CSV table of C-alpha atoms in Angstrom, one decimal:
chain,number,residue,atom,x,y,z
I,1,MET,CA,11.8,-153.7,93.0
I,2,LYS,CA,9.5,-150.7,92.8
I,3,SER,CA,8.5,-151.0,89.2
I,4,ILE,CA,8.5,-154.0,86.8
I,5,ARG,CA,8.5,-151.6,83.9
I,6,VAL,CA,11.7,-149.8,85.1
I,7,PHE,CA,13.3,-153.1,86.0
I,8,LEU,CA,12.7,-154.5,82.6
I,9,LEU,CA,13.9,-151.3,80.9
I,10,ILE,CA,17.2,-151.2,82.9
I,11,ALA,CA,17.7,-155.0,82.5
I,12,LEU,CA,17.1,-155.0,78.7
I,13,LEU,CA,19.1,-151.9,78.1
I,14,SER,CA,22.0,-153.2,80.2
I,15,THR,CA,21.9,-156.4,78.2
I,16,ILE,CA,21.8,-154.6,74.9
I,17,VAL,CA,24.7,-152.3,75.9
I,18,LEU,CA,26.8,-155.3,77.2
I,19,VAL,CA,26.2,-157.4,74.1
I,20,ASN,CA,27.0,-154.5,71.8
I,21,PHE,CA,30.1,-153.6,73.8
I,22,VAL,CA,31.5,-157.2,73.6
I,23,SER,CA,30.6,-157.3,69.9
I,24,ALA,CA,32.2,-153.9,69.4
I,25,VAL,CA,35.4,-155.1,71.1
I,26,HIS,CA,35.5,-158.3,69.1
I,27,GLY,CA,34.7,-156.4,65.9
I,28,TYR,CA,37.4,-153.7,66.7
I,29,ARG,CA,40.0,-156.4,67.1
I,30,ALA,CA,38.9,-158.2,64.0
I,31,SER,CA,38.7,-155.0,62.0
I,32,MET,CA,42.0,-153.8,63.2
I,33,ALA,CA,43.6,-157.1,62.1
I,34,GLU,CA,42.0,-156.8,58.7
I,35,ALA,CA,43.1,-153.2,58.4
I,36,GLN,CA,46.7,-154.2,59.3
I,37,GLN,CA,46.6,-156.9,56.6
I,38,LEU,CA,45.3,-154.3,54.1
I,39,PHE,CA,48.1,-151.8,55.0
I,40,ASP,CA,50.7,-154.6,54.7
I,41,ARG,CA,49.4,-155.5,51.3
I,42,GLN,CA,49.6,-151.8,50.3
I,43,MET,CA,53.2,-151.7,51.6
I,44,ALA,CA,54.0,-154.9,49.5
I,45,ALA,CA,52.6,-153.3,46.4
I,46,SER,CA,54.6,-150.2,47.0
I,47,ALA,CA,57.7,-152.3,47.4
I,48,ARG,CA,57.2,-154.2,44.2
I,49,LEU,CA,56.6,-150.9,42.4
I,50,LEU,CA,59.8,-149.4,43.8
I,51,ALA,CA,61.7,-152.5,42.9
I,52,ALA,CA,60.6,-152.1,39.2
I,53,MET,CA,62.0,-148.6,38.9
I,54,PRO,CA,65.1,-148.1,36.8
I,55,ALA,CA,68.3,-147.2,38.5
I,56,PRO,CA,68.8,-143.4,38.7
I,57,GLN,CA,71.8,-141.8,37.0
I,58,ALA,CA,72.9,-140.1,40.1
I,59,ALA,CA,72.5,-142.0,43.3
I,60,PRO,CA,71.1,-141.5,45.8
I,61,LEU,CA,67.9,-140.0,44.4
I,62,VAL,CA,65.8,-138.3,47.1
I,63,VAL,CA,62.1,-138.2,46.5
I,64,ALA,CA,60.3,-135.3,48.2
I,65,GLN,CA,56.6,-136.4,48.0
I,66,THR,CA,56.2,-139.8,49.6
I,67,GLY,CA,52.8,-139.5,51.4
I,68,GLN,CA,52.8,-141.3,54.7
I,69,GLN,CA,55.4,-143.9,53.8
I,70,ALA,CA,59.2,-143.8,53.9
I,71,PHE,CA,61.2,-146.0,51.7
I,72,GLN,CA,64.8,-146.9,50.6
I,73,VAL,CA,66.1,-148.9,47.6
I,74,TRP,CA,69.4,-150.5,48.0
I,75,SER,CA,71.6,-152.3,45.5
I,76,ASP,CA,74.7,-154.5,45.7
I,77,GLY,CA,73.3,-156.5,48.6
I,78,GLY,CA,72.6,-153.3,50.5
I,79,ARG,CA,75.9,-151.5,50.0
I,80,GLN,CA,74.6,-148.7,47.7
I,81,LEU,CA,71.5,-146.5,48.3
I,82,LEU,CA,69.8,-145.8,45.0
I,83,VAL,CA,66.6,-144.1,46.1
I,84,ARG,CA,65.1,-142.9,49.3
I,85,SER,CA,62.2,-140.7,50.4
I,86,ALA,CA,62.8,-137.4,52.0
I,87,ASN,CA,61.7,-138.6,55.4
I,88,ALA,CA,64.0,-141.6,55.3
I,89,PRO,CA,67.5,-141.5,56.6
I,90,ASP,CA,70.7,-142.3,54.6
I,91,GLN,CA,71.3,-145.3,56.7
I,92,PRO,CA,69.3,-148.6,56.3
I,93,LEU,CA,66.0,-148.5,58.1
I,94,GLY,CA,66.8,-151.9,59.5
I,95,THR,CA,68.3,-155.2,58.7
I,96,PHE,CA,67.9,-156.6,55.2
I,97,ALA,CA,66.1,-159.7,56.3
I,98,GLU,CA,63.0,-160.2,54.3
I,99,GLY,CA,59.6,-159.7,55.9
I,100,TYR,CA,57.8,-157.3,58.2
I,101,ARG,CA,59.1,-155.9,61.5
I,102,GLU,CA,58.6,-152.9,63.7
I,103,LEU,CA,61.4,-150.3,64.2
I,104,ASN,CA,61.9,-146.8,65.7
I,105,PHE,CA,63.4,-144.0,63.8
I,106,SER,CA,62.8,-140.2,63.4
I,107,GLY,CA,61.0,-140.2,66.7
I,108,TYR,CA,58.1,-142.6,65.7
I,109,ARG,CA,57.3,-146.3,65.7
I,110,TRP,CA,57.3,-147.7,62.2
I,111,ARG,CA,56.3,-150.9,60.5
I,112,VAL,CA,59.0,-151.9,58.0
I,113,LEU,CA,58.9,-154.3,55.1
I,114,CYS,CA,62.1,-155.6,53.5
I,115,TYR,CA,61.5,-156.8,49.9
I,116,PHE,CA,64.4,-158.6,48.1
I,117,VAL,CA,64.6,-158.8,44.3
I,118,PRO,CA,67.0,-161.5,43.3
I,119,GLN,CA,67.1,-160.6,39.6
I,120,SER,CA,68.5,-157.1,40.3
I,121,ASN,CA,70.0,-157.9,43.7
I,122,ARG,CA,68.0,-155.0,45.1
I,123,ARG,CA,66.5,-154.6,48.5
I,124,VAL,CA,63.6,-152.4,49.0
I,125,LEU,CA,62.7,-151.1,52.5
I,126,VAL,CA,59.2,-149.6,52.9
I,127,ALA,CA,58.1,-148.1,56.3
I,128,GLU,CA,54.8,-146.8,57.5
I,129,ARG,CA,54.1,-145.0,60.8
I,130,ILE,CA,52.1,-147.2,63.1
I,131,ASP,CA,50.3,-144.4,64.9
I,132,LEU,CA,48.9,-143.1,61.6
I,133,ARG,CA,47.8,-146.6,60.7
I,134,TYR,CA,45.9,-147.0,63.9
I,135,ALA,CA,44.4,-143.5,63.6
I,136,LEU,CA,43.0,-144.4,60.2
I,137,ALA,CA,41.7,-147.7,61.4
I,138,ASP,CA,40.1,-146.1,64.4
I,139,ARG,CA,38.2,-143.6,62.2
I,140,VAL,CA,36.8,-146.4,60.1
I,141,ILE,CA,35.8,-148.5,63.1
I,142,LEU,CA,34.2,-145.7,65.0
I,143,ALA,CA,32.2,-144.7,61.9
I,144,SER,CA,30.6,-148.2,62.1
I,145,VAL,CA,30.1,-148.2,65.9
I,146,LEU,CA,28.6,-144.7,66.2
I,147,PRO,CA,25.1,-145.7,64.8
I,148,ILE,CA,24.9,-148.5,67.5
I,149,LEU,CA,25.7,-146.0,70.3
I,150,LEU,CA,23.1,-143.5,68.9
I,151,GLY,CA,20.5,-146.3,68.6
I,152,ILE,CA,20.6,-147.2,72.4
I,153,PRO,CA,18.3,-144.3,73.5
I,154,VAL,CA,15.9,-145.2,70.7
I,155,ALA,CA,16.0,-148.8,71.8
I,156,GLY,CA,15.2,-147.6,75.4
I,157,ILE,CA,12.2,-145.7,74.2
I,158,LEU,CA,10.9,-148.6,72.2
I,159,ILE,CA,11.5,-151.0,75.2
I,160,TRP,CA,9.6,-148.6,77.5
I,161,LEU,CA,6.6,-148.6,75.1
I,162,VAL,CA,6.6,-152.3,74.4
I,163,VAL,CA,7.0,-153.3,78.1
I,164,GLY,CA,4.1,-150.9,79.0
I,165,ARG,CA,1.9,-152.5,76.4
I,166,GLY,CA,2.9,-156.0,77.7
I,167,LEU,CA,2.0,-155.0,81.2
I,168,ARG,CA,-1.5,-153.8,80.2
I,169,SER,CA,-3.0,-157.1,81.1
I,170,LEU,CA,-1.5,-156.9,84.6
I,171,ARG,CA,-3.0,-153.4,85.0
I,172,GLN,CA,-6.4,-154.8,83.8
I,173,LEU,CA,-6.2,-157.5,86.5
I,174,ALA,CA,-5.3,-155.0,89.2
I,175,ALA,CA,-8.2,-152.8,88.1
I,176,ALA,CA,-10.6,-155.7,88.2
I,177,LEU,CA,-9.5,-156.6,91.7
I,178,ARG,CA,-9.6,-153.0,92.8
I,179,ASP,CA,-13.1,-152.4,91.5
I,180,LYS,CA,-14.5,-155.7,92.8
I,181,ARG,CA,-17.0,-155.1,95.6
I,182,ALA,CA,-16.7,-157.0,98.9
I,183,GLU,CA,-19.9,-159.0,98.3
I,184,ASP,CA,-19.1,-159.8,94.7
I,185,LEU,CA,-17.5,-163.2,94.7
I,186,SER,CA,-17.9,-163.9,91.0
I,187,PRO,CA,-14.9,-164.9,88.9
I,188,LEU,CA,-12.6,-162.2,87.5
I,189,PRO,CA,-13.9,-160.8,84.2
I,190,LEU,CA,-10.7,-161.4,82.3
I,191,ALA,CA,-11.7,-163.4,79.2
I,192,GLN,CA,-8.4,-164.2,77.7
I,193,PRO,CA,-5.5,-163.3,80.0
I,194,PRO,CA,-1.9,-163.8,78.9
I,195,GLU,CA,-0.4,-167.2,79.6
I,196,GLU,CA,1.8,-165.8,82.4
I,197,LEU,CA,-1.2,-164.3,84.2
I,198,GLN,CA,-3.4,-167.4,83.8
I,199,PRO,CA,-2.1,-169.1,87.0
I,200,VAL,CA,-2.8,-165.9,89.0
I,201,VAL,CA,-6.3,-165.6,87.6
I,202,ASN,CA,-7.0,-169.3,88.1
I,203,SER,CA,-5.8,-169.1,91.8
I,204,THR,CA,-7.8,-165.9,92.4
I,205,ASN,CA,-11.0,-167.4,90.9
I,206,ALA,CA,-10.5,-170.6,92.9
I,207,LEU,CA,-10.1,-168.5,96.1
I,208,LEU,CA,-13.3,-166.6,95.3
I,209,ALA,CA,-15.1,-169.8,94.7
I,210,ARG,CA,-14.0,-171.2,98.1
I,211,LEU,CA,-15.0,-168.0,99.8
I,212,ARG,CA,-18.4,-168.1,98.0
I,213,ALA,CA,-19.0,-171.7,99.2
I,214,SER,CA,-17.9,-170.8,102.7
I,215,PHE,CA,-20.2,-167.8,102.9
I,216,GLU,CA,-23.1,-169.9,101.6
I,217,ARG,CA,-22.5,-172.5,104.2
I,218,GLU,CA,-22.3,-169.9,106.9
I,219,ARG,CA,-25.5,-168.2,105.6
I,220,ARG,CA,-27.4,-171.5,105.6
I,221,PHE,CA,-26.2,-172.5,109.0
I,222,SER,CA,-27.1,-169.1,110.6
I,223,ALA,CA,-30.5,-169.0,108.9
I,224,ASP,CA,-31.3,-172.6,109.9
I,225,ALA,CA,-30.0,-172.1,113.4
I,226,ALA,CA,-32.2,-169.0,113.9
I,227,HIS,CA,-35.3,-170.8,112.5
I,228,GLU,CA,-34.6,-173.9,114.6
I,229,LEU,CA,-34.3,-171.7,117.7
I,230,ARG,CA,-37.6,-170.0,117.1
I,231,THR,CA,-39.7,-173.1,117.5
I,232,PRO,CA,-38.5,-174.2,120.9
I,233,ILE,CA,-38.6,-170.7,122.2
I,234,SER,CA,-42.1,-170.3,121.0
I,235,ALA,CA,-43.0,-173.6,122.7
I,236,ILE,CA,-41.4,-172.4,126.0
I,237,GLN,CA,-43.4,-169.2,125.8
I,238,VAL,CA,-46.6,-171.2,125.3
I,239,HIS,CA,-45.9,-173.5,128.2
I,240,ALA,CA,-45.0,-170.5,130.4
I,241,HIS,CA,-48.3,-168.9,129.5
I,242,ASN,CA,-50.3,-172.1,130.2
I,243,LEU,CA,-48.5,-172.5,133.5
I,244,GLN,CA,-49.5,-169.0,134.4
I,245,GLN,CA,-53.1,-169.7,133.6
I,246,GLU,CA,-53.1,-172.9,135.7
I,247,LEU,CA,-51.6,-171.1,138.6
I,248,GLN,CA,-54.2,-168.4,138.3
I,249,GLN,CA,-56.9,-171.1,138.5
I,250,CYS,CA,-55.3,-172.2,141.8
I,251,GLN,CA,-56.4,-168.7,143.0
I,252,LEU,CA,-52.8,-167.7,144.0
I,253,PRO,CA,-52.6,-164.0,145.1
I,254,GLN,CA,-50.0,-163.3,142.4
I,255,PRO,CA,-47.8,-165.4,140.0
I,256,PRO,CA,-44.6,-166.8,141.5
I,257,GLU,CA,-41.5,-164.7,141.1
I,258,SER,CA,-39.7,-167.5,139.4
I,259,LEU,CA,-42.4,-167.7,136.7
I,260,CYS,CA,-42.1,-164.0,136.0
I,261,GLN,CA,-38.3,-164.3,135.7
I,262,LEU,CA,-38.8,-167.3,133.4
I,263,GLN,CA,-41.2,-165.3,131.1
I,264,SER,CA,-38.8,-162.4,131.1
I,265,SER,CA,-35.8,-164.6,130.2
I,266,VAL,CA,-37.7,-166.3,127.4
I,267,GLU,CA,-38.9,-163.0,125.9
I,268,ARG,CA,-35.3,-161.7,126.1
I,269,MET,CA,-34.1,-164.9,124.4
I,270,ALA,CA,-36.7,-164.6,121.6
I,271,HIS,CA,-35.7,-160.9,121.1
I,272,LEU,CA,-32.0,-161.9,120.9
I,273,VAL,CA,-32.6,-164.6,118.3
I,274,GLU,CA,-34.8,-162.2,116.2
I,275,GLN,CA,-32.1,-159.5,116.4
I,276,MET,CA,-29.3,-161.9,115.5
I,277,LEU,CA,-31.3,-163.0,112.5
I,278,ASN,CA,-31.9,-159.4,111.5
I,279,LEU,CA,-28.2,-158.6,112.0
I,280,TYR,CA,-27.2,-161.4,109.7
I,281,ARG,CA,-29.8,-160.4,107.1
I,282,THR,CA,-28.4,-156.9,107.0
I,283,THR,CA,-24.8,-157.7,106.9
I,284,PRO,CA,-23.4,-156.0,103.8
I,285,ASP,CA,-21.4,-159.1,102.7
I,286,HIS,CA,-24.6,-161.1,102.3
I,287,TYR,CA,-27.4,-158.6,101.9
I,288,PRO,CA,-29.0,-158.7,98.4
I,289,MET,CA,-29.6,-155.2,97.0
I,290,ARG,CA,-33.3,-154.6,96.2
I,291,PHE,CA,-33.3,-150.8,96.1
I,292,GLU,CA,-36.5,-149.0,95.1
I,293,PRO,CA,-37.9,-145.5,95.8
I,294,ILE,CA,-39.2,-145.5,99.4
I,295,ASP,CA,-41.2,-142.8,101.1
I,296,LEU,CA,-39.6,-142.7,104.5
I,297,HIS,CA,-42.4,-140.6,106.0
I,298,ARG,CA,-45.1,-143.1,105.0
I,299,LEU,CA,-42.9,-146.0,106.1
I,300,ALA,CA,-42.4,-144.3,109.5
I,301,GLN,CA,-46.2,-143.9,109.8
I,302,GLU,CA,-46.6,-147.7,109.2
I,303,VAL,CA,-44.0,-148.7,111.7
I,304,ILE,CA,-45.3,-146.3,114.4
I,305,ALA,CA,-48.9,-147.7,113.8
I,306,GLU,CA,-47.7,-151.3,114.1
I,307,ASN,CA,-45.9,-150.6,117.4
I,308,TYR,CA,-48.2,-148.0,118.9
I,309,ARG,CA,-49.3,-150.3,121.6
I,310,VAL,CA,-45.8,-150.4,123.3
I,311,PHE,CA,-45.8,-146.6,123.5
I,312,ALA,CA,-49.4,-146.5,124.7
I,313,ASP,CA,-48.6,-149.1,127.4
I,314,ARG,CA,-46.0,-146.7,128.8
I,315,ASN,CA,-48.1,-143.6,128.3
I,316,GLN,CA,-45.5,-142.1,126.0
I,317,SER,CA,-46.3,-139.5,123.4
I,318,ILE,CA,-44.9,-140.1,120.0
I,319,GLU,CA,-45.0,-137.5,117.1
I,320,LEU,CA,-44.1,-137.7,113.5
I,321,SER,CA,-43.1,-134.4,111.7
I,322,GLY,CA,-42.0,-133.5,108.3
I,323,GLY,CA,-43.4,-134.4,104.9
I,324,GLY,CA,-42.8,-136.9,102.2
I,325,ALA,CA,-39.1,-137.8,101.9
I,326,SER,CA,-38.2,-140.3,99.2
I,327,VAL,CA,-35.0,-142.2,99.2
I,328,ALA,CA,-33.6,-145.1,97.3
I,329,GLY,CA,-33.6,-148.1,99.6
I,330,ASP,CA,-34.8,-151.5,100.7
I,331,ARG,CA,-38.3,-151.4,102.4
I,332,PHE,CA,-37.6,-154.4,104.6
I,333,ALA,CA,-34.2,-153.1,105.8
I,334,LEU,CA,-35.5,-149.6,106.4
I,335,SER,CA,-38.5,-150.9,108.4
I,336,ILE,CA,-36.1,-152.8,110.6
I,337,LEU,CA,-34.0,-149.7,111.1
I,338,LEU,CA,-37.1,-147.7,112.2
I,339,LYS,CA,-38.3,-150.5,114.5
I,340,ASN,CA,-34.9,-150.6,116.2
I,341,LEU,CA,-34.7,-146.8,116.7
I,342,LEU,CA,-38.2,-146.7,118.0
I,343,SER,CA,-37.7,-149.7,120.2
I,344,ASN,CA,-34.6,-148.1,121.8
I,345,ALA,CA,-36.5,-144.8,122.3
I,346,ASN,CA,-39.4,-146.6,123.9
I,347,LYS,CA,-37.1,-148.7,126.1
I,348,TYR,CA,-35.0,-145.9,127.5
I,349,THR,CA,-37.6,-143.2,127.7
I,350,PRO,CA,-39.5,-143.1,131.1
I,351,VAL,CA,-43.2,-143.5,131.5
I,352,GLY,CA,-45.0,-140.4,130.2
I,353,GLY,CA,-41.9,-139.3,128.2
I,354,ARG,CA,-41.8,-137.8,124.7
I,355,ILE,CA,-40.5,-139.3,121.4
I,356,GLU,CA,-40.4,-137.4,118.1
I,357,VAL,CA,-39.6,-138.8,114.6
I,358,ALA,CA,-38.7,-136.0,112.1
I,359,LEU,CA,-37.9,-136.2,108.4
I,360,GLN,CA,-36.3,-133.3,106.5
I,361,GLU,CA,-35.2,-133.0,102.9
I,362,ARG,CA,-32.2,-130.9,102.2
I,363,GLY,CA,-30.9,-130.9,98.6
I,364,GLU,CA,-29.9,-134.3,97.7
I,365,ARG,CA,-30.0,-135.6,101.3
I,366,VAL,CA,-32.8,-136.7,103.5
I,367,THR,CA,-32.4,-136.6,107.3
I,368,LEU,CA,-34.2,-139.0,109.6
I,369,ARG,CA,-34.1,-137.8,113.3
I,370,VAL,CA,-35.4,-139.7,116.3
I,371,ASP,CA,-35.4,-137.7,119.6
I,372,ASP,CA,-36.4,-139.0,123.0
I,373,SER,CA,-36.6,-137.6,126.5
I,374,GLY,CA,-34.8,-140.6,128.0
I,375,VAL,CA,-31.7,-140.7,130.1
I,376,GLY,CA,-29.4,-140.1,127.1
I,377,LEU,CA,-25.8,-141.1,126.7
I,378,ASP,CA,-22.4,-139.7,127.6
I,379,GLU,CA,-20.4,-138.6,124.5
I,380,ALA,CA,-17.8,-141.2,125.5
I,381,GLU,CA,-20.3,-143.9,124.7
I,382,TYR,CA,-21.2,-142.6,121.2
I,383,GLN,CA,-18.5,-144.7,119.5
I,384,ARG,CA,-19.0,-147.9,121.5
I,385,ILE,CA,-22.8,-148.0,121.3
I,386,PHE,CA,-22.5,-149.4,117.8
I,387,GLU,CA,-20.4,-152.4,118.8
I,388,ARG,CA,-22.2,-155.7,118.8
I,389,PHE,CA,-23.5,-156.9,122.2
I,390,TYR,CA,-22.3,-153.7,123.9
I,391,ARG,CA,-24.9,-152.5,126.4
I,392,VAL,CA,-24.5,-149.2,128.3
I,393,GLY,CA,-24.2,-150.2,132.0
I,394,GLY,CA,-24.2,-153.9,131.1
I,395,ASP,CA,-27.1,-155.7,132.6
I,396,ARG,CA,-27.6,-152.9,135.1
I,397,HIS,CA,-28.8,-150.0,133.0
I,398,VAL,CA,-30.2,-147.1,135.1
I,399,THR,CA,-33.6,-147.6,133.6
I,400,GLY,CA,-33.7,-151.3,134.3
I,401,ALA,CA,-34.4,-152.0,130.6
I,402,ALA,CA,-32.9,-155.2,129.3
I,403,GLY,CA,-31.3,-155.2,125.8
I,404,CYS,CA,-29.2,-157.6,123.8
I,405,GLY,CA,-26.8,-154.9,122.4
I,406,LEU,CA,-27.6,-155.5,118.7
I,407,GLY,CA,-30.1,-152.8,117.9
I,408,LEU,CA,-27.8,-150.0,116.9
I,409,SER,CA,-25.4,-152.5,115.2
I,410,ILE,CA,-28.2,-153.4,112.9
I,411,VAL,CA,-29.1,-149.8,112.4
I,412,GLU,CA,-25.5,-149.1,111.4
I,413,HIS,CA,-25.4,-152.0,109.0
I,414,ILE,CA,-28.6,-150.8,107.3
I,415,ALA,CA,-27.3,-147.2,107.1
I,416,GLN,CA,-24.1,-148.4,105.5
I,417,LEU,CA,-26.1,-150.4,103.0
I,418,HIS,CA,-27.8,-147.2,101.9
I,419,GLY,CA,-24.7,-145.0,102.0
I,420,ALA,CA,-26.1,-143.1,104.9
I,421,SER,CA,-24.2,-141.5,107.8
I,422,ILE,CA,-25.2,-141.6,111.5
I,423,ARG,CA,-24.7,-138.9,114.1
I,424,LEU,CA,-25.6,-139.0,117.8
I,425,ALA,CA,-26.3,-135.8,119.7
I,426,PRO,CA,-28.2,-134.6,122.8
I,427,SER,CA,-32.0,-134.6,122.4
I,428,LYS,CA,-33.9,-131.5,121.5
I,429,PHE,CA,-36.0,-132.2,124.7
I,430,GLY,CA,-33.1,-131.1,127.0
I,431,GLN,CA,-32.4,-134.6,128.1
I,432,GLY,CA,-32.3,-137.9,126.2
I,433,LEU,CA,-30.7,-138.9,122.9
I,434,SER,CA,-31.0,-137.8,119.3
I,435,VAL,CA,-30.1,-140.2,116.5
I,436,GLN,CA,-29.8,-138.5,113.1
I,437,ILE,CA,-29.3,-140.5,109.9
I,438,GLU,CA,-28.6,-138.7,106.6
I,439,PHE,CA,-29.6,-140.6,103.4
I,440,PRO,CA,-28.7,-139.9,99.8
I,441,ARG,CA,-31.8,-139.4,97.7
I,442,ARG,CA,-30.7,-140.9,94.4
I,443,ALA,CA,-30.4,-144.7,93.9
I,444,GLY,CA,-26.9,-146.0,93.8
I,445,THR,CA,-25.3,-142.7,94.8
I,446,ASN,CA,-23.4,-144.0,97.7
I,447,ALA,CA,-25.0,-147.3,98.4
I,448,GLY,CA,-22.3,-149.3,96.8
I,449,GLU,CA,-19.6,-147.3,98.5
I,450,GLY,CA,-21.3,-147.7,101.8
I,451,ALA,CA,-21.6,-151.4,101.5
I,452,LEU,CA,-18.0,-151.7,100.4
I,453,ALA,CA,-16.9,-149.5,103.3
I,454,ALA,CA,-18.9,-151.7,105.7
I,455,ALA,CA,-17.3,-154.8,104.4
I,456,ASP,CA,-13.9,-153.2,104.8
I,457,GLY,CA,-14.7,-152.5,108.4
I,458,GLU,CA,-14.9,-148.7,108.0
I,459,GLN,CA,-17.1,-146.7,110.4
I,460,THR,CA,-19.3,-144.1,108.7
I,461,HIS,CA,-21.2,-142.8,111.7
I,462,GLY,CA,-20.0,-139.4,112.6
């Protein structure tokens, strides 16, 4: 069934045609029976009129104008023909038994009435052609059926319009579901749906309520788990630091290798927990929209200043070019995006390497570009690098840098939240990677679409 409207139109029209056909057949038979009785009464009236005529002086008298009827008037018990119509033979039309019967003569089928008059001992035979009687009755009946046949197309148009109006609520429900954003789990905005749609609306709203409760439980669990993990990890870091101080007091030439590995693992675990918390906070399904005008150039200055020590420790040069570039976005999310891009650039750029952050306005778009002089990526890795927990080279990256595989996934989520697109390319330094993110300038231009696309699993990076 491709269309409920077409189905209802065909079903209702078929029903109307079938009912009208059965009614027409029944009416035709009833009308025909009524018409036959009317014709019979006319024949009886003609017979009584002929029986009252005086006997002609010269028998038989032949009457030329008789209309559609033929008749004979016999006397003496049927032995003498007194009067006949011009279309009637000289012989009796049939037997003289009283009543109606059907006979053949003159090449036609006739209905014959024999009327006996006892006072004058006359017998009157009146005949009428059956085909003419049916033709007259058919004309009368068709005149009554024709308006019904002509009314069927009009009924079809009215049914089409009425069904279309009746399905308006269904279209409103479909539009409400189509326009609903992935993170919007509020009840459907149909105030007074029809009785037939009420179960569908109730079931859909109940499903949305269960999903909202499930997401809320998941959010609380993830947030609580991340916060609970922070405390023991911080305690382990403190104990490891104290152990290192105590070992130094023992005047060991250098800290034990196992202690260095323990500190590295703890730092990695702390970074992983922090990134998982950031990943969850920036998931489009749960992220609350708090967009405001943000100067990306100033925000990049702040992030670089906060993390300048990590670049200085590796003797890397970092530059910021371009001017003020305002976009509609969330300050916290955009700062996480910048931190992750700079962290990746710092991690995979060798000591003494170069990093450049550039901002450029072009019409209604603002482009953020981060270039480094690191080892770069093969183009085959451009798509997979955004997958969660995917690390190029696994735990054996050529630079020896350890990562958790969540940084660019978080960047992608934040870009989708802001309706931005991501493109990877070779760096301007001849080697290394260039990450280019193009933001819309106006608030709400593509942010909602980006979040919705993210929730639907679409990939917006080019």
